[in-house]
Amino acid sequence: MDGTRAVGVSSDGRSAVRAVLEKGAAPDTVLTGASGLLRPVFDFSGRVWFVDRAPSGARVQVMGPDEDPVEVDVPGVSGEDVTLFLVSRDSSRLVAVVRGPAQDRLVVSRIEHSPAGGLPRFTRARAIARRGDAARRVTDIGWRSR
């Protein structure tokens, strides 16, 4: 979160690059062969989260600061038709919009990190209750603290 690195997705959504924001530094391609990458998300530790809208459903990947992306299974998100996602800054929750035939669902999964490191684990995503006659299609999501 120190503003020294950037990650971008190609205009066709098929690849991602990262770069150190220093004069003369060249970007490094970190992900190729994707179908439709959504906007990547950084968390507090410098991990970058990706969701690829593959024909078989969402593929969630996480990449450490000096690592390559690794696919992780997020029950209730992986394999679904995900149109938007966010990871909380503290990397404790993943929220996604899952497209349904008539109405989108907003779902949340807890992210569990081991003190010993390794890949995070996820709880099964559960739908976030909606009040009243909420919009049928979700166009954007964001975090808010009380």
mmCIF file with all atom_site columns, C-alpha atoms in Angstrom:
data_model
loop_
_atom_site.group_PDB
_atom_site.id
_atom_site.type_symbol
_atom_site.label_atom_id
_atom_site.label_alt_id
_atom_site.label_comp_id
_atom_site.label_asym_id
_atom_site.label_entity_id
_atom_site.label_seq_id
_atom_site.pdbx_PDB_ins_code
_atom_site.Cartn_x
_atom_site.Cartn_y
_atom_site.Cartn_z
_atom_site.occupancy
_atom_site.B_iso_or_equiv
_atom_site.pdbx_formal_charge
_atom_site.auth_seq_id
_atom_site.auth_comp_id
_atom_site.auth_asym_id
_atom_site.auth_atom_id
_atom_site.pdbx_PDB_model_num
ATOM 1   C CA . MET A 1 1   ? 0.000   0.000   0.000   1.00 0.00 ? 1   MET A CA 1
ATOM 2   C CA . ASP A 1 2   ? 3.043   2.255   -0.309  1.00 0.00 ? 2   ASP A CA 1
ATOM 3   C CA . GLY A 1 3   ? 2.305   3.182   -3.929  1.00 0.00 ? 3   GLY A CA 1
ATOM 4   C CA . THR A 1 4   ? 5.475   1.644   -5.353  1.00 0.00 ? 4   THR A CA 1
ATOM 5   C CA . ARG A 1 5   ? 3.828   -1.116  -7.419  1.00 0.00 ? 5   ARG A CA 1
ATOM 6   C CA . ALA A 1 6   ? 1.049   -1.270  -9.970  1.00 0.00 ? 6   ALA A CA 1
ATOM 7   C CA . VAL A 1 7   ? -0.879  -4.117  -11.566 1.00 0.00 ? 7   VAL A CA 1
ATOM 8   C CA . GLY A 1 8   ? -2.892  -3.788  -14.742 1.00 0.00 ? 8   GLY A CA 1
ATOM 9   C CA . VAL A 1 9   ? -5.131  -5.900  -16.952 1.00 0.00 ? 9   VAL A CA 1
ATOM 10  C CA . SER A 1 10  ? -4.908  -5.811  -20.736 1.00 0.00 ? 10  SER A CA 1
ATOM 11  C CA . SER A 1 11  ? -7.821  -4.204  -22.592 1.00 0.00 ? 11  SER A CA 1
ATOM 12  C CA . ASP A 1 12  ? -8.983  -7.641  -23.811 1.00 0.00 ? 12  ASP A CA 1
ATOM 13  C CA . GLY A 1 13  ? -8.868  -9.072  -20.251 1.00 0.00 ? 13  GLY A CA 1
ATOM 14  C CA . ARG A 1 14  ? -6.580  -11.930 -21.268 1.00 0.00 ? 14  ARG A CA 1
ATOM 15  C CA . SER A 1 15  ? -3.407  -10.968 -19.388 1.00 0.00 ? 15  SER A CA 1
ATOM 16  C CA . ALA A 1 16  ? -2.092  -8.982  -16.426 1.00 0.00 ? 16  ALA A CA 1
ATOM 17  C CA . VAL A 1 17  ? 1.165   -7.146  -15.828 1.00 0.00 ? 17  VAL A CA 1
ATOM 18  C CA . ARG A 1 18  ? 2.860   -5.763  -12.731 1.00 0.00 ? 18  ARG A CA 1
ATOM 19  C CA . ALA A 1 19  ? 5.414   -3.010  -12.518 1.00 0.00 ? 19  ALA A CA 1
ATOM 20  C CA . VAL A 1 20  ? 7.572   -1.362  -9.926  1.00 0.00 ? 20  VAL A CA 1
ATOM 21  C CA . LEU A 1 21  ? 6.994   2.360   -10.225 1.00 0.00 ? 21  LEU A CA 1
ATOM 22  C CA . GLU A 1 22  ? 10.589  3.414   -10.752 1.00 0.00 ? 22  GLU A CA 1
ATOM 23  C CA . LYS A 1 23  ? 12.172  5.191   -13.697 1.00 0.00 ? 23  LYS A CA 1
ATOM 24  C CA . GLY A 1 24  ? 13.346  2.636   -16.241 1.00 0.00 ? 24  GLY A CA 1
ATOM 25  C CA . ALA A 1 25  ? 11.540  -0.329  -14.673 1.00 0.00 ? 25  ALA A CA 1
ATOM 26  C CA . ALA A 1 26  ? 9.861   -2.584  -17.231 1.00 0.00 ? 26  ALA A CA 1
ATOM 27  C CA . PRO A 1 27  ? 6.494   -4.245  -16.587 1.00 0.00 ? 27  PRO A CA 1
ATOM 28  C CA . ASP A 1 28  ? 6.440   -7.987  -16.009 1.00 0.00 ? 28  ASP A CA 1
ATOM 29  C CA . THR A 1 29  ? 3.641   -10.152 -17.446 1.00 0.00 ? 29  THR A CA 1
ATOM 30  C CA . VAL A 1 30  ? 2.323   -12.231 -14.540 1.00 0.00 ? 30  VAL A CA 1
ATOM 31  C CA . LEU A 1 31  ? -0.804  -13.823 -15.940 1.00 0.00 ? 31  LEU A CA 1
ATOM 32  C CA . THR A 1 32  ? -1.648  -14.982 -19.474 1.00 0.00 ? 32  THR A CA 1
ATOM 33  C CA . GLY A 1 33  ? -4.332  -17.098 -21.111 1.00 0.00 ? 33  GLY A CA 1
ATOM 34  C CA . ALA A 1 34  ? -7.222  -15.611 -19.146 1.00 0.00 ? 34  ALA A CA 1
ATOM 35  C CA . SER A 1 35  ? -10.687 -15.215 -20.637 1.00 0.00 ? 35  SER A CA 1
ATOM 36  C CA . GLY A 1 36  ? -11.886 -11.999 -19.020 1.00 0.00 ? 36  GLY A CA 1
ATOM 37  C CA . LEU A 1 37  ? -10.036 -10.671 -16.000 1.00 0.00 ? 37  LEU A CA 1
ATOM 38  C CA . LEU A 1 38  ? -11.931 -8.359  -13.699 1.00 0.00 ? 38  LEU A CA 1
ATOM 39  C CA . ARG A 1 39  ? -10.173 -5.383  -12.084 1.00 0.00 ? 39  ARG A CA 1
ATOM 40  C CA . PRO A 1 40  ? -7.461  -6.731  -9.721  1.00 0.00 ? 40  PRO A CA 1
ATOM 41  C CA . VAL A 1 41  ? -7.547  -5.902  -5.999  1.00 0.00 ? 41  VAL A CA 1
ATOM 42  C CA . PHE A 1 42  ? -4.618  -5.283  -3.600  1.00 0.00 ? 42  PHE A CA 1
ATOM 43  C CA . ASP A 1 43  ? -4.832  -6.175  0.087   1.00 0.00 ? 43  ASP A CA 1
ATOM 44  C CA . PHE A 1 44  ? -2.820  -4.730  2.994   1.00 0.00 ? 44  PHE A CA 1
ATOM 45  C CA . SER A 1 45  ? 0.031   -7.222  2.660   1.00 0.00 ? 45  SER A CA 1
ATOM 46  C CA . GLY A 1 46  ? 0.665   -6.488  -1.009  1.00 0.00 ? 46  GLY A CA 1
ATOM 47  C CA . ARG A 1 47  ? -1.135  -9.575  -2.300  1.00 0.00 ? 47  ARG A CA 1
ATOM 48  C CA . VAL A 1 48  ? -3.041  -9.063  -5.545  1.00 0.00 ? 48  VAL A CA 1
ATOM 49  C CA . TRP A 1 49  ? -6.336  -10.858 -6.151  1.00 0.00 ? 49  TRP A CA 1
ATOM 50  C CA . PHE A 1 50  ? -7.649  -11.721 -9.618  1.00 0.00 ? 50  PHE A CA 1
ATOM 51  C CA . VAL A 1 51  ? -10.936 -13.154 -10.865 1.00 0.00 ? 51  VAL A CA 1
ATOM 52  C CA . ASP A 1 52  ? -11.042 -14.513 -14.405 1.00 0.00 ? 52  ASP A CA 1
ATOM 53  C CA . ARG A 1 53  ? -14.482 -14.857 -15.993 1.00 0.00 ? 53  ARG A CA 1
ATOM 54  C CA . ALA A 1 54  ? -13.645 -18.141 -17.717 1.00 0.00 ? 54  ALA A CA 1
ATOM 55  C CA . PRO A 1 55  ? -16.293 -19.977 -19.791 1.00 0.00 ? 55  PRO A CA 1
ATOM 56  C CA . SER A 1 56  ? -16.417 -22.669 -17.078 1.00 0.00 ? 56  SER A CA 1
ATOM 57  C CA . GLY A 1 57  ? -16.997 -20.022 -14.395 1.00 0.00 ? 57  GLY A CA 1
ATOM 58  C CA . ALA A 1 58  ? -14.923 -17.770 -12.182 1.00 0.00 ? 58  ALA A CA 1
ATOM 59  C CA . ARG A 1 59  ? -11.310 -18.663 -11.469 1.00 0.00 ? 59  ARG A CA 1
ATOM 60  C CA . VAL A 1 60  ? -9.936  -16.882 -8.387  1.00 0.00 ? 60  VAL A CA 1
ATOM 61  C CA . GLN A 1 61  ? -6.187  -16.342 -8.148  1.00 0.00 ? 61  GLN A CA 1
ATOM 62  C CA . VAL A 1 62  ? -3.947  -14.670 -5.575  1.00 0.00 ? 62  VAL A CA 1
ATOM 63  C CA . MET A 1 63  ? -0.407  -13.407 -6.071  1.00 0.00 ? 63  MET A CA 1
ATOM 64  C CA . GLY A 1 64  ? 2.088   -12.478 -3.359  1.00 0.00 ? 64  GLY A CA 1
ATOM 65  C CA . PRO A 1 65  ? 4.371   -9.451  -3.809  1.00 0.00 ? 65  PRO A CA 1
ATOM 66  C CA . ASP A 1 66  ? 7.188   -11.455 -5.429  1.00 0.00 ? 66  ASP A CA 1
ATOM 67  C CA . GLU A 1 67  ? 5.248   -14.528 -6.510  1.00 0.00 ? 67  GLU A CA 1
ATOM 68  C CA . ASP A 1 68  ? 3.267   -15.774 -9.475  1.00 0.00 ? 68  ASP A CA 1
ATOM 69  C CA . PRO A 1 69  ? -0.537  -16.019 -9.283  1.00 0.00 ? 69  PRO A CA 1
ATOM 70  C CA . VAL A 1 70  ? -1.911  -19.230 -7.756  1.00 0.00 ? 70  VAL A CA 1
ATOM 71  C CA . GLU A 1 71  ? -5.486  -20.426 -8.213  1.00 0.00 ? 71  GLU A CA 1
ATOM 72  C CA . VAL A 1 72  ? -7.528  -20.861 -5.026  1.00 0.00 ? 72  VAL A CA 1
ATOM 73  C CA . ASP A 1 73  ? -10.938 -22.456 -4.527  1.00 0.00 ? 73  ASP A CA 1
ATOM 74  C CA . VAL A 1 74  ? -13.580 -20.158 -3.069  1.00 0.00 ? 74  VAL A CA 1
ATOM 75  C CA . PRO A 1 75  ? -16.712 -22.292 -2.539  1.00 0.00 ? 75  PRO A CA 1
ATOM 76  C CA . GLY A 1 76  ? -19.762 -20.468 -3.842  1.00 0.00 ? 76  GLY A CA 1
ATOM 77  C CA . VAL A 1 77  ? -17.630 -18.136 -6.012  1.00 0.00 ? 77  VAL A CA 1
ATOM 78  C CA . SER A 1 78  ? -15.251 -20.343 -8.015  1.00 0.00 ? 78  SER A CA 1
ATOM 79  C CA . GLY A 1 79  ? -17.078 -21.728 -11.047 1.00 0.00 ? 79  GLY A CA 1
ATOM 80  C CA . GLU A 1 80  ? -19.869 -19.142 -10.807 1.00 0.00 ? 80  GLU A CA 1
ATOM 81  C CA . ASP A 1 81  ? -20.708 -16.266 -13.180 1.00 0.00 ? 81  ASP A CA 1
ATOM 82  C CA . VAL A 1 82  ? -18.955 -13.500 -11.207 1.00 0.00 ? 82  VAL A CA 1
ATOM 83  C CA . THR A 1 83  ? -19.293 -9.954  -12.537 1.00 0.00 ? 83  THR A CA 1
ATOM 84  C CA . LEU A 1 84  ? -17.619 -7.973  -9.710  1.00 0.00 ? 84  LEU A CA 1
ATOM 85  C CA . PHE A 1 85  ? -15.515 -8.736  -6.646  1.00 0.00 ? 85  PHE A CA 1
ATOM 86  C CA . LEU A 1 86  ? -13.623 -7.060  -3.813  1.00 0.00 ? 86  LEU A CA 1
ATOM 87  C CA . VAL A 1 87  ? -11.292 -8.230  -1.071  1.00 0.00 ? 87  VAL A CA 1
ATOM 88  C CA . SER A 1 88  ? -11.325 -6.257  2.160   1.00 0.00 ? 88  SER A CA 1
ATOM 89  C CA . ARG A 1 89  ? -8.146  -4.280  2.862   1.00 0.00 ? 89  ARG A CA 1
ATOM 90  C CA . ASP A 1 90  ? -7.399  -6.509  5.865   1.00 0.00 ? 90  ASP A CA 1
ATOM 91  C CA . SER A 1 91  ? -7.858  -9.558  3.616   1.00 0.00 ? 91  SER A CA 1
ATOM 92  C CA . SER A 1 92  ? -10.451 -11.145 5.894   1.00 0.00 ? 92  SER A CA 1
ATOM 93  C CA . ARG A 1 93  ? -13.398 -11.165 3.459   1.00 0.00 ? 93  ARG A CA 1
ATOM 94  C CA . LEU A 1 94  ? -14.063 -11.619 -0.249  1.00 0.00 ? 94  LEU A CA 1
ATOM 95  C CA . VAL A 1 95  ? -17.307 -10.216 -1.649  1.00 0.00 ? 95  VAL A CA 1
ATOM 96  C CA . ALA A 1 96  ? -18.557 -11.082 -5.133  1.00 0.00 ? 96  ALA A CA 1
ATOM 97  C CA . VAL A 1 97  ? -21.535 -10.398 -7.357  1.00 0.00 ? 97  VAL A CA 1
ATOM 98  C CA . VAL A 1 98  ? -22.833 -13.646 -8.860  1.00 0.00 ? 98  VAL A CA 1
ATOM 99  C CA . ARG A 1 99  ? -25.011 -13.212 -11.943 1.00 0.00 ? 99  ARG A CA 1
ATOM 100 C CA . GLY A 1 100 ? -28.290 -15.117 -11.891 1.00 0.00 ? 100 GLY A CA 1
ATOM 101 C CA . PRO A 1 101 ? -30.885 -15.553 -14.645 1.00 0.00 ? 101 PRO A CA 1
ATOM 102 C CA . ALA A 1 102 ? -33.151 -12.790 -13.313 1.00 0.00 ? 102 ALA A CA 1
ATOM 103 C CA . GLN A 1 103 ? -31.266 -11.202 -10.412 1.00 0.00 ? 103 GLN A CA 1
ATOM 104 C CA . ASP A 1 104 ? -27.697 -10.871 -9.143  1.00 0.00 ? 104 ASP A CA 1
ATOM 105 C CA . ARG A 1 105 ? -26.619 -12.201 -5.732  1.00 0.00 ? 105 ARG A CA 1
ATOM 106 C CA . LEU A 1 106 ? -24.113 -10.487 -3.479  1.00 0.00 ? 106 LEU A CA 1
ATOM 107 C CA . VAL A 1 107 ? -22.106 -13.137 -1.611  1.00 0.00 ? 107 VAL A CA 1
ATOM 108 C CA . VAL A 1 108 ? -19.379 -12.992 1.056   1.00 0.00 ? 108 VAL A CA 1
ATOM 109 C CA . SER A 1 109 ? -16.700 -15.499 2.056   1.00 0.00 ? 109 SER A CA 1
ATOM 110 C CA . ARG A 1 110 ? -14.347 -15.305 5.033   1.00 0.00 ? 110 ARG A CA 1
ATOM 111 C CA . ILE A 1 111 ? -10.651 -15.629 4.195   1.00 0.00 ? 111 ILE A CA 1
ATOM 112 C CA . GLU A 1 112 ? -8.545  -17.611 6.657   1.00 0.00 ? 112 GLU A CA 1
ATOM 113 C CA . HIS A 1 113 ? -4.777  -17.040 6.669   1.00 0.00 ? 113 HIS A CA 1
ATOM 114 C CA . SER A 1 114 ? -2.378  -19.326 8.512   1.00 0.00 ? 114 SER A CA 1
ATOM 115 C CA . PRO A 1 115 ? 0.383   -17.738 10.621  1.00 0.00 ? 115 PRO A CA 1
ATOM 116 C CA . ALA A 1 116 ? 2.698   -20.318 9.033   1.00 0.00 ? 116 ALA A CA 1
ATOM 117 C CA . GLY A 1 117 ? 1.914   -18.932 5.555   1.00 0.00 ? 117 GLY A CA 1
ATOM 118 C CA . GLY A 1 118 ? 0.746   -20.872 2.550   1.00 0.00 ? 118 GLY A CA 1
ATOM 119 C CA . LEU A 1 119 ? -2.439  -20.435 0.580   1.00 0.00 ? 119 LEU A CA 1
ATOM 120 C CA . PRO A 1 120 ? -5.472  -18.911 2.256   1.00 0.00 ? 120 PRO A CA 1
ATOM 121 C CA . ARG A 1 121 ? -8.610  -20.968 2.898   1.00 0.00 ? 121 ARG A CA 1
ATOM 122 C CA . PHE A 1 122 ? -12.158 -19.768 2.394   1.00 0.00 ? 122 PHE A CA 1
ATOM 123 C CA . THR A 1 123 ? -15.515 -20.388 3.997   1.00 0.00 ? 123 THR A CA 1
ATOM 124 C CA . ARG A 1 124 ? -18.423 -21.169 1.696   1.00 0.00 ? 124 ARG A CA 1
ATOM 125 C CA . ALA A 1 125 ? -19.731 -17.887 0.294   1.00 0.00 ? 125 ALA A CA 1
ATOM 126 C CA . ARG A 1 126 ? -23.152 -16.964 1.654   1.00 0.00 ? 126 ARG A CA 1
ATOM 127 C CA . ALA A 1 127 ? -25.645 -14.540 0.219   1.00 0.00 ? 127 ALA A CA 1
ATOM 128 C CA . ILE A 1 128 ? -25.908 -11.146 1.852   1.00 0.00 ? 128 ILE A CA 1
ATOM 129 C CA . ALA A 1 129 ? -29.557 -10.418 2.625   1.00 0.00 ? 129 ALA A CA 1
ATOM 130 C CA . ARG A 1 130 ? -31.158 -7.685  0.555   1.00 0.00 ? 130 ARG A CA 1
ATOM 131 C CA . ARG A 1 131 ? -33.847 -5.348  1.793   1.00 0.00 ? 131 ARG A CA 1
ATOM 132 C CA . GLY A 1 132 ? -37.019 -4.501  -0.042  1.00 0.00 ? 132 GLY A CA 1
ATOM 133 C CA . ASP A 1 133 ? -37.081 -4.368  -3.796  1.00 0.00 ? 133 ASP A CA 1
ATOM 134 C CA . ALA A 1 134 ? -33.333 -4.157  -4.418  1.00 0.00 ? 134 ALA A CA 1
ATOM 135 C CA . ALA A 1 135 ? -32.015 -3.721  -7.939  1.00 0.00 ? 135 ALA A CA 1
ATOM 136 C CA . ARG A 1 136 ? -32.047 -6.872  -10.028 1.00 0.00 ? 136 ARG A CA 1
ATOM 137 C CA . ARG A 1 137 ? -28.573 -6.204  -11.443 1.00 0.00 ? 137 ARG A CA 1
ATOM 138 C CA . VAL A 1 138 ? -25.642 -4.960  -9.371  1.00 0.00 ? 138 VAL A CA 1
ATOM 139 C CA . THR A 1 139 ? -23.449 -2.455  -11.221 1.00 0.00 ? 139 THR A CA 1
ATOM 140 C CA . ASP A 1 140 ? -20.808 -1.702  -8.567  1.00 0.00 ? 140 ASP A CA 1
ATOM 141 C CA . ILE A 1 141 ? -19.755 -2.622  -5.023  1.00 0.00 ? 141 ILE A CA 1
ATOM 142 C CA . GLY A 1 142 ? -17.612 -0.961  -2.336  1.00 0.00 ? 142 GLY A CA 1
ATOM 143 C CA . TRP A 1 143 ? -16.612 -1.180  1.327   1.00 0.00 ? 143 TRP A CA 1
ATOM 144 C CA . ARG A 1 144 ? -17.995 1.007   4.080   1.00 0.00 ? 144 ARG A CA 1
ATOM 145 C CA . SER A 1 145 ? -17.017 1.055   7.746   1.00 0.00 ? 145 SER A CA 1
ATOM 146 C CA . ARG A 1 146 ? -19.243 2.227   10.561  1.00 0.00 ? 146 ARG A CA 1
#
